[in-house]
Short mmCIF file of C-alpha atoms and ligand atoms in Angstrom, two decimals:
data_model
loop_
_atom_site.label_atom_id
_atom_site.label_comp_id
_atom_site.label_asym_id
_atom_site.label_seq_id
_atom_site.Cartn_x
_atom_site.Cartn_y
_atom_site.Cartn_z
CA MET R 24 -49.77 56.40 17.85
CA THR R 25 -50.74 59.06 15.44
CA ASP R 26 -51.71 59.19 11.94
CA SER R 27 -49.32 61.51 10.26
CA PRO R 28 -46.21 61.27 12.56
CA LYS R 29 -44.51 65.01 13.38
CA ASN R 30 -41.12 65.97 12.06
CA TYR R 31 -38.96 66.72 15.50
CA GLN R 32 -35.73 68.42 15.07
CA LEU R 33 -32.60 67.19 16.97
CA ILE R 34 -31.61 69.47 19.99
CA CYS R 35 -28.15 67.93 21.14
CA GLY R 36 -25.48 69.38 23.48
CA LEU R 37 -21.78 67.61 24.62
CA GLU R 38 -20.52 67.26 27.10
CA VAL R 39 -16.66 65.26 27.23
CA HIS R 40 -14.48 64.83 29.87
CA ALA R 41 -10.18 64.55 29.03
CA GLU R 42 -7.67 63.54 31.26
CA LEU R 43 -4.62 65.61 31.32
CA LYS R 44 -1.56 64.48 30.44
CA THR R 45 0.51 66.33 33.22
CA LYS R 46 3.69 64.70 35.01
CA SER R 47 1.81 65.12 38.43
CA LYS R 48 -1.54 65.12 39.98
CA MET R 49 -3.78 67.47 39.73
CA PHE R 50 -3.52 68.30 43.71
CA CYS R 51 -0.80 65.94 44.87
CA GLY R 52 2.47 65.13 43.91
CA CYS R 53 1.62 62.11 42.72
CA LYS R 54 2.93 60.45 39.14
CA ASN R 55 0.05 60.86 36.97
CA ASP R 56 -0.09 57.74 34.45
CA PRO R 57 -2.93 55.71 35.76
CA PHE R 58 -3.03 53.12 32.78
CA HIS R 59 0.51 52.29 33.28
CA ALA R 60 0.65 51.72 36.50
CA PRO R 61 2.29 48.33 37.53
CA LYS R 62 0.12 47.64 40.23
CA PRO R 63 -3.34 49.13 41.81
CA ASN R 64 -2.82 51.92 44.37
CA LEU R 65 0.30 53.03 43.92
CA TYR R 66 0.34 56.42 42.30
CA THR R 67 -1.57 57.89 45.80
CA CYS R 68 -0.50 60.18 49.09
CA PRO R 69 -3.41 61.09 52.18
CA THR R 70 -3.97 64.28 49.81
CA CYS R 71 -5.71 61.77 46.54
CA LEU R 72 -7.02 59.63 49.02
CA GLY R 73 -8.96 62.28 50.99
CA MET R 74 -7.28 61.60 54.78
CA PRO R 75 -7.73 64.27 57.67
CA GLY R 76 -4.66 66.49 56.86
CA GLY R 77 -4.25 65.79 53.36
CA LEU R 78 -3.85 69.07 51.58
CA PRO R 79 -4.43 70.12 47.97
CA VAL R 80 -2.08 72.24 45.99
CA PRO R 81 -3.46 73.00 42.59
CA ASN R 82 -1.04 72.08 39.37
CA LYS R 83 -0.16 74.99 37.41
CA LYS R 84 0.59 73.47 34.23
CA ALA R 85 -3.11 71.66 34.50
CA ILE R 86 -4.53 75.09 34.82
CA GLU R 87 -2.51 76.96 32.51
CA TRP R 88 -2.89 73.57 29.98
CA THR R 89 -7.13 74.22 30.44
CA ILE R 90 -7.15 78.25 29.93
CA LYS R 91 -4.97 77.21 26.67
CA LEU R 92 -7.93 74.50 25.31
CA GLY R 93 -10.15 77.35 25.81
CA LEU R 94 -8.61 80.07 24.01
CA ALA R 95 -8.34 78.03 21.12
CA LEU R 96 -11.87 76.90 20.89
CA ASN R 97 -12.18 80.94 20.88
CA CYS R 98 -13.48 81.32 24.88
CA LYS R 99 -13.65 84.34 27.12
CA ILE R 100 -11.06 83.80 30.00
CA ASN R 101 -12.23 84.61 33.79
CA LEU R 102 -9.25 86.46 35.11
CA PHE R 103 -11.32 85.75 38.93
CA SER R 104 -11.72 81.71 39.26
CA LYS R 105 -12.18 79.50 41.90
CA PHE R 106 -11.98 75.79 42.82
CA ASP R 107 -15.33 74.57 44.66
CA ARG R 108 -16.41 71.24 46.51
CA LYS R 109 -19.58 68.88 44.48
CA HIS R 110 -20.59 66.69 46.78
CA TYR R 111 -21.55 62.97 46.36
CA PHE R 112 -21.45 59.73 48.04
CA TYR R 113 -19.86 56.98 45.86
CA PRO R 114 -16.85 54.54 46.43
CA ASP R 115 -14.33 55.90 43.76
CA LEU R 116 -14.36 59.28 45.57
CA PRO R 117 -13.04 58.83 48.52
CA LYS R 118 -13.19 62.87 50.33
CA GLY R 119 -17.37 62.57 49.81
CA TYR R 120 -16.88 65.06 47.31
CA GLN R 121 -15.32 66.04 43.58
CA ILE R 122 -12.94 68.97 43.95
CA SER R 123 -14.46 71.29 40.34
CA GLN R 124 -15.51 73.82 39.18
CA TYR R 125 -19.49 75.59 40.09
CA ASP R 126 -20.20 78.97 38.90
CA ILE R 127 -16.96 81.08 37.81
CA PRO R 128 -15.05 78.41 35.45
CA PHE R 129 -11.77 78.60 33.70
CA CYS R 130 -13.42 79.50 30.77
CA TYR R 131 -16.56 80.01 28.91
CA ASP R 132 -18.81 81.18 25.61
CA GLY R 133 -16.52 80.17 23.12
CA TYR R 134 -17.13 77.69 19.93
CA MET R 135 -16.12 75.35 17.51
CA ASP R 136 -17.02 75.73 13.71
CA THR R 137 -17.88 71.98 12.24
CA SER R 138 -19.29 71.71 8.44
CA GLU R 139 -22.89 71.48 9.97
CA GLY R 140 -22.48 75.02 11.58
CA ARG R 141 -21.45 76.17 14.61
CA VAL R 142 -21.30 74.82 17.59
CA GLY R 143 -21.39 77.31 20.61
CA ILE R 144 -19.11 76.05 24.30
CA THR R 145 -20.83 77.18 26.97
CA ARG R 146 -17.62 76.23 29.68
CA ILE R 147 -14.98 74.42 30.08
CA HIS R 148 -13.68 73.50 34.10
CA LEU R 149 -11.25 71.94 35.55
CA GLU R 150 -11.48 69.11 38.18
CA GLU R 151 -9.98 66.01 39.54
CA ASP R 152 -10.82 62.32 38.31
CA THR R 153 -12.31 59.68 40.53
CA GLY R 154 -10.82 56.34 41.34
CA LYS R 155 -12.21 53.68 38.95
CA LEU R 156 -14.22 50.91 39.97
CA LEU R 157 -13.33 47.33 39.24
CA HIS R 158 -16.40 44.95 39.44
CA LYS R 159 -14.94 41.21 39.65
CA THR R 160 -15.62 37.65 40.92
CA ILE R 161 -13.02 36.51 43.30
CA LYS R 162 -13.67 32.99 44.89
CA ASN R 163 -16.74 33.06 43.16
CA GLU R 164 -17.68 36.33 45.37
CA LYS R 165 -18.58 38.92 42.89
CA VAL R 166 -16.79 42.04 44.98
CA SER R 167 -16.48 45.46 43.56
CA LEU R 168 -12.31 46.72 43.96
CA VAL R 169 -11.23 51.07 43.67
CA ASP R 170 -7.97 51.24 42.23
CA PHE R 171 -6.82 55.10 43.56
CA ASN R 172 -3.80 55.38 40.39
CA ARG R 173 -6.70 57.65 39.04
CA GLY R 174 -8.49 59.34 41.62
CA GLY R 175 -7.18 62.88 41.18
CA VAL R 176 -5.54 62.95 37.70
CA PRO R 177 -6.45 66.58 36.38
CA LEU R 178 -9.78 66.02 33.95
CA VAL R 179 -10.59 68.88 32.13
CA GLU R 180 -14.59 68.64 30.71
CA VAL R 181 -15.80 70.75 27.23
CA VAL R 182 -19.53 71.83 27.53
CA THR R 183 -21.58 72.40 24.99
CA GLU R 184 -24.86 74.73 23.77
CA PRO R 185 -28.14 72.17 23.22
CA ASP R 186 -26.80 73.87 19.01
CA ILE R 187 -25.98 69.69 17.61
CA LYS R 188 -28.05 69.15 14.82
CA THR R 189 -26.94 65.52 13.80
CA ALA R 190 -25.62 62.79 14.96
CA ALA R 191 -23.18 62.82 12.82
CA GLN R 192 -22.54 67.47 13.71
CA ALA R 193 -21.81 65.28 17.69
CA ALA R 194 -19.23 62.39 16.12
CA GLU R 195 -17.33 66.15 13.91
CA TYR R 196 -17.53 68.19 17.03
CA GLY R 197 -16.40 65.15 19.09
CA ARG R 198 -13.42 64.77 16.45
CA LYS R 199 -12.42 67.87 16.00
CA LEU R 200 -12.01 68.68 20.13
CA ARG R 201 -9.51 65.39 20.23
CA LYS R 202 -7.37 66.59 17.40
CA ILE R 203 -7.25 70.06 19.41
CA ILE R 204 -6.50 68.46 22.22
CA ARG R 205 -3.47 66.06 21.60
CA TYR R 206 -2.52 68.81 18.85
CA LEU R 207 -1.89 71.01 21.83
CA ASP R 208 -0.25 67.71 23.58
CA ILE R 209 -2.21 68.66 26.54
CA GLY R 210 -3.95 65.28 26.81
CA ASN R 211 -3.64 61.70 25.02
CA CYS R 212 -7.82 61.25 24.59
CA ASP R 213 -7.27 57.39 24.56
CA MET R 214 -10.98 56.12 24.23
CA GLN R 215 -10.35 52.83 24.91
CA LYS R 216 -9.07 53.67 27.99
CA GLY R 217 -11.23 56.11 29.70
CA GLY R 218 -8.92 59.11 28.52
CA MET R 219 -11.59 60.67 27.48
CA ARG R 220 -15.27 60.31 27.88
CA LEU R 221 -18.64 61.50 25.81
CA GLU R 222 -22.27 61.94 27.26
CA ALA R 223 -24.47 63.12 25.33
CA ASN R 224 -28.02 65.74 26.14
CA ILE R 225 -30.83 64.66 23.57
CA SER R 226 -33.99 66.14 23.00
CA LEU R 227 -36.38 66.73 20.28
CA ASN R 228 -38.27 68.95 19.25
CA GLU R 229 -41.29 70.61 16.67
CA THR R 230 -38.89 73.37 16.97
CA SER R 231 -35.31 74.30 18.33
CA ASP R 232 -36.25 75.88 21.23
CA LEU R 233 -35.33 73.70 24.15
CA PRO R 234 -37.96 71.08 25.14
CA GLU R 235 -39.15 70.42 28.82
CA TYR R 236 -37.64 67.34 29.05
CA LYS R 237 -33.94 66.09 28.19
CA VAL R 238 -31.98 62.36 28.24
CA GLU R 239 -28.72 61.61 28.61
CA VAL R 240 -26.44 59.29 27.81
CA LYS R 241 -23.48 58.54 29.65
CA ASN R 242 -19.77 56.79 29.25
CA ILE R 243 -19.73 56.38 25.34
CA ASN R 244 -16.25 55.07 24.49
CA SER R 245 -16.13 55.99 21.05
CA PHE R 246 -17.73 59.01 18.58
CA LYS R 247 -19.48 55.70 16.63
CA TYR R 248 -21.32 54.84 19.58
CA MET R 249 -22.25 58.35 20.06
CA GLU R 250 -23.61 58.94 17.12
CA GLN R 251 -25.52 55.21 16.85
CA ALA R 252 -27.13 56.24 20.59
CA ILE R 253 -28.28 59.87 19.24
CA ASN R 254 -29.31 58.24 15.96
CA TYR R 255 -31.65 55.44 18.18
CA GLU R 256 -32.57 57.89 20.91
CA MET R 257 -33.93 60.57 18.10
CA LYS R 258 -35.62 57.17 16.46
CA ARG R 259 -37.06 56.41 20.92
CA GLN R 260 -38.06 59.65 21.69
CA ALA R 261 -40.29 60.70 17.91
CA VAL R 262 -42.17 57.31 18.71
CA LEU R 263 -43.30 58.24 22.19
CA LEU R 264 -43.33 62.24 21.47
CA ASN R 265 -46.11 60.83 18.25
CA ASP R 266 -47.98 59.13 20.76
CA ASP R 267 -48.38 62.16 22.82
CA LYS R 268 -45.94 60.52 25.67
CA ILE R 269 -43.21 62.90 26.83
CA PRO R 270 -40.04 61.06 26.99
CA THR R 271 -38.80 60.47 31.20
CA GLN R 272 -36.09 62.75 31.90
CA GLU R 273 -33.16 60.22 32.83
CA THR R 274 -29.55 58.96 32.46
CA ARG R 275 -29.48 55.85 29.51
CA GLY R 276 -26.11 53.64 28.52
CA TRP R 277 -25.68 52.66 25.45
CA ASP R 278 -25.28 48.49 24.92
CA ALA R 279 -23.35 48.42 22.02
CA ASN R 280 -23.76 45.09 21.66
CA LYS R 281 -27.67 45.31 21.49
CA GLN R 282 -27.43 48.97 19.77
CA VAL R 283 -29.86 50.08 22.39
CA THR R 284 -29.68 52.89 24.99
CA PHE R 285 -31.22 51.57 28.03
CA SER R 286 -32.02 53.53 31.12
CA GLN R 287 -29.81 53.72 33.84
CA ARG R 288 -31.50 55.99 36.06
CA THR R 289 -34.81 58.63 36.40
CA LYS R 290 -33.38 62.21 37.45
CA GLU R 291 -36.54 63.64 39.04
CA SER R 292 -34.80 67.04 39.53
CA ALA R 293 -31.46 68.90 39.61
CA GLU R 294 -29.24 66.60 42.38
CA ASP R 295 -27.89 68.71 44.98
CA TYR R 296 -24.46 68.54 44.95
CA ARG R 297 -24.25 71.24 47.89
CA TYR R 298 -21.61 72.91 46.00
CA PHE R 299 -19.33 75.41 47.99
CA PRO R 300 -16.04 77.26 47.50
CA ASP R 301 -13.59 74.47 48.48
CA PRO R 302 -11.48 76.82 51.65
CA ASP R 303 -8.14 74.39 51.67
CA ILE R 304 -7.97 76.50 47.23
CA PRO R 305 -7.61 80.06 47.76
CA PRO R 306 -9.34 81.97 44.84
CA LEU R 307 -7.22 82.23 41.33
CA GLN R 308 -6.62 85.57 39.53
CA PHE R 309 -4.95 86.21 36.72
CA THR R 310 -3.67 89.08 34.83
CA LYS R 311 -4.80 89.91 31.27
CA GLU R 312 -0.88 90.28 30.41
CA GLN R 313 -0.91 86.68 31.38
CA ILE R 314 -3.59 85.22 29.68
CA GLU R 315 -2.48 87.20 25.95
CA SER R 316 0.75 85.78 26.38
CA TRP R 317 -0.62 82.11 26.72
CA LYS R 318 -2.57 83.45 23.69
CA LYS R 319 0.13 84.33 21.76
CA ASP R 320 2.19 81.21 23.08
CA LEU R 321 -0.77 79.41 20.93
CA PRO R 322 0.20 77.65 17.63
CA SER R 323 -1.96 77.64 14.16
CA LEU R 324 -4.61 74.69 14.54
CA PRO R 325 -4.65 71.98 12.85
CA GLU R 326 -7.40 73.56 10.24
CA GLN R 327 -5.38 76.67 9.99
CA VAL R 328 -1.93 74.62 9.35
CA ILE R 329 -3.67 72.30 6.60
CA SER R 330 -4.77 75.62 4.07
CA ASP R 331 -1.39 76.74 5.09
CA TRP R 332 0.48 73.93 3.94
CA LYS R 333 -2.47 73.77 0.88
CA GLU R 334 -1.17 77.14 0.36
CA GLU R 335 2.34 76.88 0.68
CA PHE R 336 4.03 73.12 0.00
CA ASN R 337 0.28 72.38 -2.43
CA ILE R 338 -0.09 69.43 0.44
CA GLU R 339 -3.09 67.28 -0.39
CA GLU R 340 -5.43 67.66 2.71
CA ARG R 341 -6.04 64.26 3.66
CA TYR R 342 -2.48 63.87 4.11
CA SER R 343 -2.62 66.30 6.31
CA GLN R 344 -5.08 65.52 7.87
CA LEU R 345 -3.18 62.44 9.10
CA LEU R 346 -0.17 64.34 9.88
CA ILE R 347 -0.82 66.90 11.45
CA ASP R 348 -0.56 64.84 15.11
CA ASN R 349 0.52 67.34 17.70
CA VAL R 350 2.01 70.52 17.11
CA GLN R 351 5.82 69.21 16.95
CA ALA R 352 5.57 67.12 14.45
CA LYS R 353 4.01 70.09 12.74
CA ALA R 354 6.98 71.82 12.63
CA LEU R 355 8.78 69.44 12.10
CA LEU R 356 7.56 68.70 8.76
CA GLY R 357 6.90 72.65 8.17
CA SER R 358 10.53 73.10 7.80
CA ILE R 359 10.99 69.77 5.98
CA PHE R 360 8.79 70.54 3.50
CA ALA R 361 10.37 73.64 2.71
CA ALA R 362 13.71 72.50 2.66
CA ALA R 363 12.40 69.48 -0.11
CA GLN R 364 10.58 72.50 -1.70
CA LYS R 365 14.54 73.95 -2.39
CA GLU R 366 16.07 70.84 -3.56
CA ASN R 367 12.80 70.71 -6.25
CA VAL R 368 11.20 67.56 -4.28
CA LYS R 369 7.39 68.40 -4.30
CA PRO R 370 6.04 67.77 -0.44
CA ASN R 371 3.32 66.69 -1.45
CA ASP R 372 5.21 63.30 -2.45
CA ILE R 373 7.08 63.32 0.68
CA ALA R 374 4.09 63.93 2.83
CA LYS R 375 2.39 60.80 0.80
CA GLU R 376 5.93 58.54 1.40
CA ILE R 377 6.22 59.43 5.20
CA ILE R 378 2.26 58.23 5.61
CA ASN R 379 3.04 54.82 3.59
CA LYS R 380 5.77 53.93 6.03
CA ASN R 381 8.63 54.34 3.27
CA ILE R 382 10.23 56.76 4.54
CA LYS R 383 11.49 57.19 8.67
CA PHE R 384 9.64 60.01 10.15
CA ASN R 385 9.12 60.51 13.95
CA LYS R 386 10.58 63.63 16.27
CA ASP R 387 14.39 63.43 15.68
CA SER R 388 13.78 63.17 12.38
CA LYS R 389 16.45 65.19 10.44
CA SER R 390 15.09 67.08 7.16
CA GLN R 391 18.13 66.60 5.27
CA GLU R 392 17.97 62.64 6.18
CA VAL R 393 14.15 62.82 5.15
CA ILE R 394 14.86 64.37 1.86
CA ALA R 395 17.68 62.32 1.34
CA ASP R 396 15.68 59.30 2.10
CA TYR R 397 13.06 60.54 -0.28
CA GLN R 398 15.67 60.49 -2.55
CA GLN R 399 16.84 57.21 -2.18
CA LEU R 400 13.58 55.65 -2.43
CA HIS R 401 12.57 57.20 -5.71
CA GLN R 402 17.01 56.87 -7.22
CA THR R 403 16.12 55.05 -11.01
CA ASP R 404 19.20 53.50 -12.84
CA ASP R 405 21.13 54.76 -15.52
CA LEU R 406 19.40 53.78 -18.73
CA ASP R 407 21.64 53.76 -22.12
CA SER R 408 19.24 55.82 -24.50
CA SER R 409 20.01 53.20 -27.08
CA VAL R 410 18.51 50.02 -25.16
CA LEU R 411 15.62 51.90 -24.42
CA THR R 412 14.87 53.62 -28.17
CA LYS R 413 15.38 49.71 -29.11
CA THR R 414 13.19 48.24 -26.77
CA ILE R 415 10.39 50.37 -27.78
CA GLY R 416 10.65 49.62 -31.01
CA GLN R 417 10.73 45.82 -30.01
CA ILE R 418 7.19 46.48 -28.18
CA LEU R 419 5.61 48.78 -30.67
CA THR R 420 6.52 46.09 -33.56
CA ALA R 421 4.84 43.50 -31.58
CA ASN R 422 1.58 45.63 -30.68
CA GLN R 423 0.85 47.27 -34.42
CA ASP R 424 -3.24 46.89 -32.76
CA ALA R 425 -2.52 48.79 -30.18
CA VAL R 426 -0.42 51.33 -32.18
CA THR R 427 -3.18 51.90 -34.55
CA LYS R 428 -5.83 52.30 -31.36
CA TYR R 429 -3.66 54.88 -30.19
CA GLN R 430 -3.20 56.56 -33.94
CA ALA R 431 -7.20 56.53 -33.94
CA GLY R 432 -6.95 58.79 -30.93
CA LYS R 433 -7.49 55.98 -27.79
CA THR R 434 -4.21 57.44 -26.15
CA GLN R 435 -5.00 55.52 -23.25
CA VAL R 436 -3.17 52.57 -24.58
CA ILE R 437 -0.02 54.47 -23.48
CA GLY R 438 -0.32 53.08 -20.47
CA PHE R 439 -0.59 49.45 -21.83
CA LEU R 440 2.29 50.19 -23.93
CA LEU R 441 4.55 51.90 -20.74
CA GLY R 442 3.92 48.27 -18.82
CA GLN R 443 5.37 46.64 -21.69
CA VAL R 444 8.44 48.02 -21.81
CA ALA R 445 8.90 48.31 -17.92
CA GLN R 446 8.09 44.59 -18.11
CA LYS R 447 11.08 43.80 -20.22
CA LEU R 448 13.90 46.28 -18.98
CA PRO R 449 14.75 44.94 -15.09
CA GLN R 450 16.27 47.93 -13.49
CA LYS R 451 14.25 50.78 -12.05
CA LEU R 452 13.30 53.21 -14.70
CA ASP R 453 12.49 56.63 -14.85
CA MET R 454 8.73 56.19 -15.98
CA SER R 455 8.92 59.99 -16.73
CA LEU R 456 11.66 59.59 -19.14
CA VAL R 457 10.41 56.40 -20.46
CA ARG R 458 7.15 58.00 -21.25
CA SER R 459 8.64 60.95 -23.08
CA GLU R 460 10.88 58.55 -25.20
CA LEU R 461 7.71 55.92 -26.34
CA LEU R 462 5.38 59.38 -27.28
CA LYS R 463 8.49 60.56 -29.46
CA ALA R 464 8.46 56.81 -30.77
CA LEU R 465 4.39 56.69 -31.32
CA GLU R 466 4.26 60.47 -33.35
CA ASN R 467 7.50 59.44 -35.74
ZN1 ZN T 17 -1.49 61.97 45.90
#
């Protein structure tokens, strides 16, 4: 190692895959529900199994959703697009090629803003997922099994520019992307099951220019692991660079138990996938009007809703963050908050009770029911004012030292005195009333 380690900056881009939750698969009519299939290889047909004669027919919904995601991420849309064959051999890919998009993806040149700056989005394309390999030991023999329920499920890939400067920014970008996909109601992004998969391209340089190498860390299934993997790579690569060595261009995996990345395979040069347009699928053409109408349909995104709710209903951001799951919940909550305001119930209080699960809320909830539930929850018993006055008098007499402190300006004793009054009175109290009566008594 050299005596004075240099300062390197992170240069990182992400590739995120997310399965779309269409009813059927990308190029056939098979059910798209790999996580709930009662047994392996149930949702298959000649097309998604790659049998001769199977003819792919693109899923219109999946294409529409991909373009909507692109519009939500400020992308430009290619009015002319096509599907290409990406050739490679692996047992989870029965055709010997994956239908993907090569040089003309549906969406390109977008961006997402994070707290650490803008992350450019290079492209968003649509492809089919592969089957799932299961490595097992059966009768003392190591075997690999393949389940094609997942084969042919629509999969979007969102690729960023190498604009990410810290591991925390990578995680923030990933979380925001997941939030938007869920909010648009186009994917579940269940990371544990592989419904969303992360890949980071990581290099270091003394300037912000792309260096001559990059390390890909693949198949990361949580944002926390991605952050850890990037931080680990930054240290590992800095040690090599300080030693005047260039890190090997390779694919690495993340070992969450050992907290290290490990080499999986070395890439000498770009792989040759022999891409060419899929001759079974005619190119796709969209009109400007079509794209404009999808753009108009697009709901305002979580960040916008959070700021609108703050303005309109005074909802705290920490509550909005938790409540804005998807576009339906957003619309319903908006109408509940508006109705609550009319009845002089603070929307923020309703938001809080929904999050604390003190009031029932689901997609079938009606505004009036939610407000009624809230009012019932906060209903207080009628209190005889003479009983309250008498109780306050007793408490003040019994706690003269607290009264003296209050008169000396230590107003925080009010909390203690309120507690004493509440203990004496067993019913559900309107504490603001008790407080104002207590203050009156203390001022006398
Ligand atoms: Zn099929």
